[in-house]
Tab-separated table of C-alpha atoms in Angstrom:
chain	number	residue	atom	x	y	z
A	716	MET	CA	36.373	91.507	251.329
A	717	LYS	CA	39.168	93.379	249.575
A	718	LEU	CA	37.239	96.626	249.978
A	719	LEU	CA	36.908	96.036	253.722
A	720	THR	CA	40.630	95.338	253.989
A	721	THR	CA	41.424	98.510	252.076
A	722	ILE	CA	39.170	100.566	254.338
A	723	ARG	CA	40.821	99.111	257.431
A	724	LYS	CA	44.286	99.944	256.110
A	725	ALA	CA	43.253	103.474	255.195
A	726	PHE	CA	41.755	103.992	258.639
A	727	GLY	CA	44.934	102.640	260.221
A	728	TYR	CA	47.091	105.080	258.248
A	729	PHE	CA	44.707	107.902	259.194
A	730	LEU	CA	45.233	107.133	262.875
A	731	LEU	CA	48.983	106.734	262.382
A	732	VAL	CA	49.514	110.309	261.191
A	733	PRO	CA	48.625	112.084	264.471
A	734	ALA	CA	50.517	109.442	266.449
A	735	VAL	CA	53.695	110.061	264.417
A	736	TYR	CA	53.188	113.829	264.673
A	737	LEU	CA	52.883	113.624	268.456
A	738	LEU	CA	55.941	111.389	268.718
A	739	PHE	CA	58.118	113.750	266.692
A	740	ALA	CA	56.750	116.737	268.618
A	741	LEU	CA	57.731	115.186	271.944
A	742	LEU	CA	61.157	114.075	270.719
A	743	LEU	CA	62.108	117.394	269.105
A	744	SER	CA	60.679	119.396	272.013
A	745	ALA	CA	63.084	117.534	274.290
A	746	VAL	CA	66.120	118.641	272.237
A	747	THR	CA	67.461	121.952	273.548
A	748	VAL	CA	69.190	124.508	271.320
A	749	ASN	CA	71.264	127.452	272.589
A	750	LYS	CA	71.615	125.542	275.846
A	751	LYS	CA	75.111	126.844	276.511
A	752	ALA	CA	74.726	130.296	275.012
A	753	ARG	CA	76.793	132.896	276.822
A	754	ASN	CA	75.403	136.387	276.384
A	755	SER	CA	76.798	139.419	278.186
A	756	ASN	CA	75.097	142.496	279.662
A	757	LEU	CA	71.838	140.706	280.426
A	758	ASP	CA	70.202	143.749	281.979
A	759	LYS	CA	66.746	143.564	280.352
A	760	SER	CA	63.824	141.304	281.241
A	761	ILE	CA	61.281	139.679	278.963
A	762	TYR	CA	58.634	137.171	280.012
A	763	LEU	CA	57.250	133.917	278.662
A	764	THR	CA	53.626	133.042	279.330
A	765	THR	CA	50.889	130.688	278.151
A	766	ASN	CA	47.113	130.578	278.420
A	767	GLY	CA	47.258	126.800	278.260
A	768	VAL	CA	47.078	126.758	274.454
A	769	HIS	CA	49.091	129.636	273.025
A	770	LEU	CA	52.505	130.890	274.133
A	771	SER	CA	53.174	134.624	274.185
A	772	ILE	CA	56.197	136.824	274.771
A	773	VAL	CA	55.702	139.742	277.160
A	774	LEU	CA	57.779	142.918	277.050
A	775	PRO	CA	57.665	146.039	279.214
A	776	VAL	CA	56.217	148.861	277.128
A	777	LYS	CA	59.345	150.929	277.776
A	778	ASN	CA	61.408	148.272	275.991
A	779	ILE	CA	59.234	148.097	272.860
A	780	ASP	CA	60.366	150.003	269.766
A	781	ASN	CA	58.181	152.878	268.629
A	782	GLN	CA	57.687	151.176	265.254
A	783	VAL	CA	56.221	148.153	267.003
A	784	LEU	CA	54.039	150.285	269.254
A	785	SER	CA	52.745	152.355	266.339
A	786	GLY	CA	49.165	151.340	265.559
A	787	ILE	CA	48.800	149.140	268.657
A	788	LYS	CA	45.975	150.004	271.022
A	789	TYR	CA	47.251	150.700	274.556
A	790	THR	CA	47.140	153.389	277.252
A	791	GLU	CA	49.708	155.096	279.454
A	792	ASN	CA	48.578	152.852	282.313
A	793	ASP	CA	49.537	149.703	280.410
A	794	LYS	CA	53.048	148.716	281.467
A	795	TYR	CA	53.405	145.412	279.586
A	796	LEU	CA	52.325	144.038	276.222
A	797	SER	CA	52.298	140.373	275.231
A	798	PHE	CA	52.746	139.240	271.632
A	799	GLY	CA	51.544	136.020	270.055
A	800	TRP	CA	50.977	134.783	266.500
A	801	GLY	CA	48.611	132.149	265.164
A	802	ASP	CA	45.880	130.887	262.863
A	803	LYS	CA	42.960	133.318	262.592
A	804	ASP	CA	40.128	130.819	263.017
A	805	PHE	CA	41.918	128.855	265.723
A	806	TYR	CA	42.775	132.010	267.668
A	807	LEU	CA	39.278	133.469	267.505
A	808	ASN	CA	37.405	130.231	268.180
A	809	THR	CA	39.737	128.368	270.560
A	810	PRO	CA	40.808	130.591	273.456
A	811	THR	CA	41.148	127.485	275.704
A	812	TRP	CA	41.447	123.727	275.170
A	813	GLY	CA	37.837	123.462	276.313
A	814	ASP	CA	36.825	125.304	273.135
A	815	LEU	CA	38.735	122.946	270.850
A	816	THR	CA	36.686	121.068	268.271
A	817	PHE	CA	37.760	118.607	265.615
A	818	THR	CA	36.734	121.084	262.914
A	819	ASN	CA	38.814	123.913	264.398
A	820	ALA	CA	41.854	121.686	264.793
A	821	PHE	CA	41.578	120.178	261.307
A	822	LYS	CA	41.173	123.557	259.611
A	823	ALA	CA	44.113	125.056	261.533
A	824	LEU	CA	46.466	122.183	260.756
A	825	PHE	CA	45.565	121.266	257.210
A	826	LEU	CA	43.726	124.167	255.520
A	827	LYS	CA	45.314	127.429	254.505
A	828	SER	CA	43.956	130.419	256.400
A	829	SER	CA	44.873	133.901	257.539
A	830	THR	CA	47.041	134.533	260.587
A	831	LEU	CA	46.809	137.070	263.386
A	832	MET	CA	49.000	138.792	265.921
A	833	HIS	CA	47.467	138.756	269.404
A	834	VAL	CA	48.396	141.587	271.772
A	835	TYR	CA	47.381	141.691	275.449
A	836	ARG	CA	47.761	144.775	277.620
A	837	TYR	CA	48.730	144.554	281.292
A	838	LYS	CA	49.036	147.139	284.031
A	839	ASN	CA	51.049	144.865	286.308
A	840	ARG	CA	53.413	141.940	286.014
A	841	HIS	CA	51.700	138.586	286.563
A	842	PRO	CA	53.279	136.098	288.989
A	843	ASN	CA	52.928	133.170	286.571
A	844	TRP	CA	55.088	134.814	283.907
A	845	VAL	CA	58.541	133.297	283.470
A	846	ALA	CA	61.199	136.026	283.617
A	847	ILE	CA	64.092	135.718	281.161
A	848	LYS	CA	67.133	137.985	281.026
A	849	VAL	CA	68.282	139.382	277.672
A	850	ASN	CA	70.678	142.072	276.499
A	851	GLN	CA	69.960	145.154	274.402
A	852	HIS	CA	70.889	143.439	271.140
A	853	GLN	CA	68.548	140.515	271.811
A	854	LEU	CA	65.783	142.939	272.746
A	855	LYS	CA	66.260	144.740	269.428
A	856	GLN	CA	66.114	141.414	267.565
A	857	LEU	CA	62.833	140.547	269.277
A	858	ASN	CA	61.337	143.905	268.355
A	859	THR	CA	62.347	143.357	264.736
A	860	TYR	CA	60.796	139.881	264.797
A	861	PHE	CA	57.513	141.294	266.119
A	862	LEU	CA	57.469	144.114	263.586
A	863	LYS	CA	57.949	141.769	260.634
A	864	SER	CA	55.076	139.595	261.848
A	865	PHE	CA	52.456	142.358	261.571
A	866	LYS	CA	50.724	142.774	258.211
A	867	LYS	CA	50.409	146.388	257.102
A	868	ASP	CA	47.887	148.155	254.894
A	869	ARG	CA	48.874	150.181	251.817
A	870	ASN	CA	49.704	153.103	254.112
A	871	GLY	CA	52.062	151.016	256.225
A	872	LYS	CA	49.696	150.813	259.207
A	873	LYS	CA	48.839	147.767	261.294
A	874	ILE	CA	45.393	146.310	260.645
A	875	ILE	CA	43.342	145.785	263.802
A	876	LEU	CA	40.298	143.516	264.009
A	877	GLU	CA	37.847	145.667	265.883
A	878	ASN	CA	35.865	144.070	268.734
A	879	GLN	CA	37.450	140.643	268.241
A	880	GLY	CA	39.490	140.340	271.448
A	881	TYR	CA	38.769	137.838	274.204
A	882	THR	CA	38.480	140.664	276.755
A	883	SER	CA	38.600	144.447	276.940
A	884	THR	CA	42.399	144.306	277.294
A	885	ASP	CA	43.460	142.448	274.164
A	886	ASN	CA	43.269	142.882	270.411
A	887	PHE	CA	43.983	140.951	267.239
A	888	TYR	CA	45.863	142.361	264.252
A	889	LYS	CA	46.360	140.871	260.801
A	890	ALA	CA	49.668	139.051	260.499
A	891	ASN	CA	52.141	137.819	257.921
A	892	GLY	CA	52.920	134.160	257.406
A	893	ALA	CA	51.002	130.937	256.913
A	894	TYR	CA	49.913	128.627	259.727
A	895	SER	CA	50.323	124.846	259.469
A	896	CYS	CA	50.895	121.790	261.610
A	897	LEU	CA	54.620	122.555	261.293
A	898	LYS	CA	54.315	126.257	262.115
A	899	THR	CA	51.968	126.859	265.021
A	900	SER	CA	51.539	129.748	267.433
A	901	ASN	CA	54.024	128.048	269.722
A	902	THR	CA	56.649	127.418	267.056
A	903	TRP	CA	56.453	131.161	266.312
A	904	VAL	CA	57.514	131.928	269.890
A	905	ASN	CA	60.087	129.133	269.880
A	906	THR	CA	61.567	130.462	266.622
A	907	ALA	CA	61.856	133.925	268.167
A	908	PHE	CA	63.867	132.470	271.044
A	909	LYS	CA	66.108	130.535	268.668
A	910	LYS	CA	66.744	133.620	266.535
A	911	VAL	CA	67.897	135.758	269.458
A	912	GLY	CA	70.043	133.044	271.033
A	913	LEU	CA	67.787	132.071	273.927
A	914	LYS	CA	67.357	128.519	275.124
A	915	ALA	CA	64.686	126.872	272.982
A	916	CYS	CA	63.384	123.602	271.563
A	917	LEU	CA	64.683	122.234	268.298
A	918	TRP	CA	61.012	122.351	267.277
A	919	THR	CA	57.778	122.317	269.253
A	920	PRO	CA	54.130	122.793	268.255
A	921	PHE	CA	52.935	122.824	271.879
A	922	ASP	CA	53.303	125.339	274.692
A	923	PHE	CA	54.762	122.952	277.281
A	924	GLY	CA	57.835	122.216	275.127
A	925	LEU	CA	59.321	125.665	275.628
A	926	MET	CA	57.867	126.313	279.074
A	927	GLU	CA	59.651	123.257	280.443
A	928	LYS	CA	63.012	124.681	279.327
A	929	TYR	CA	62.578	127.460	281.864
A	930	GLU	CA	61.255	125.526	284.828
A	931	ASP	CA	63.329	125.844	287.962
């Protein structure tokens, strides 16, 4: 009888953890930082986008530092690049929520694994991107943030994962940093916004937290 009671309590605590996580995620996503930031000379545009799982930041190629562009696969016809960061296994095996499995989610949240930078190439601006105005200093800060996120080989070059993209217009590169339930692909984007003084969530592991800050 005592064993059954113990099992019930353990199961109850097991179910409580994701419920508490979700509650804190919703509460902290609702808290806005840099809400009243006043930045001058906002003459550059960046874009925020999501594939329904992972947020990405899109920059015009002309506004990306040469150090960031070095080692990234793109052509002269590509006018925009999007940057995202996340867990290697989760990125490669969960391109959409329909691909999510319990195993993928558990490994991403609770087991240590490698991380990747995900770069998409675009010839044209997409209508579902959210345009955000920044100044030159903020743009430089974003470029620095991207550059520090790429892992380099002993020769200082970015490390591409050949033939691992979702399509013919995206690639994965090895990244720095460790993924966890507290630092997801979406917190990486949210942290970038916080660092450069853009409106952001206090903390958010989901894409909708930040997207909602920029809804009309």
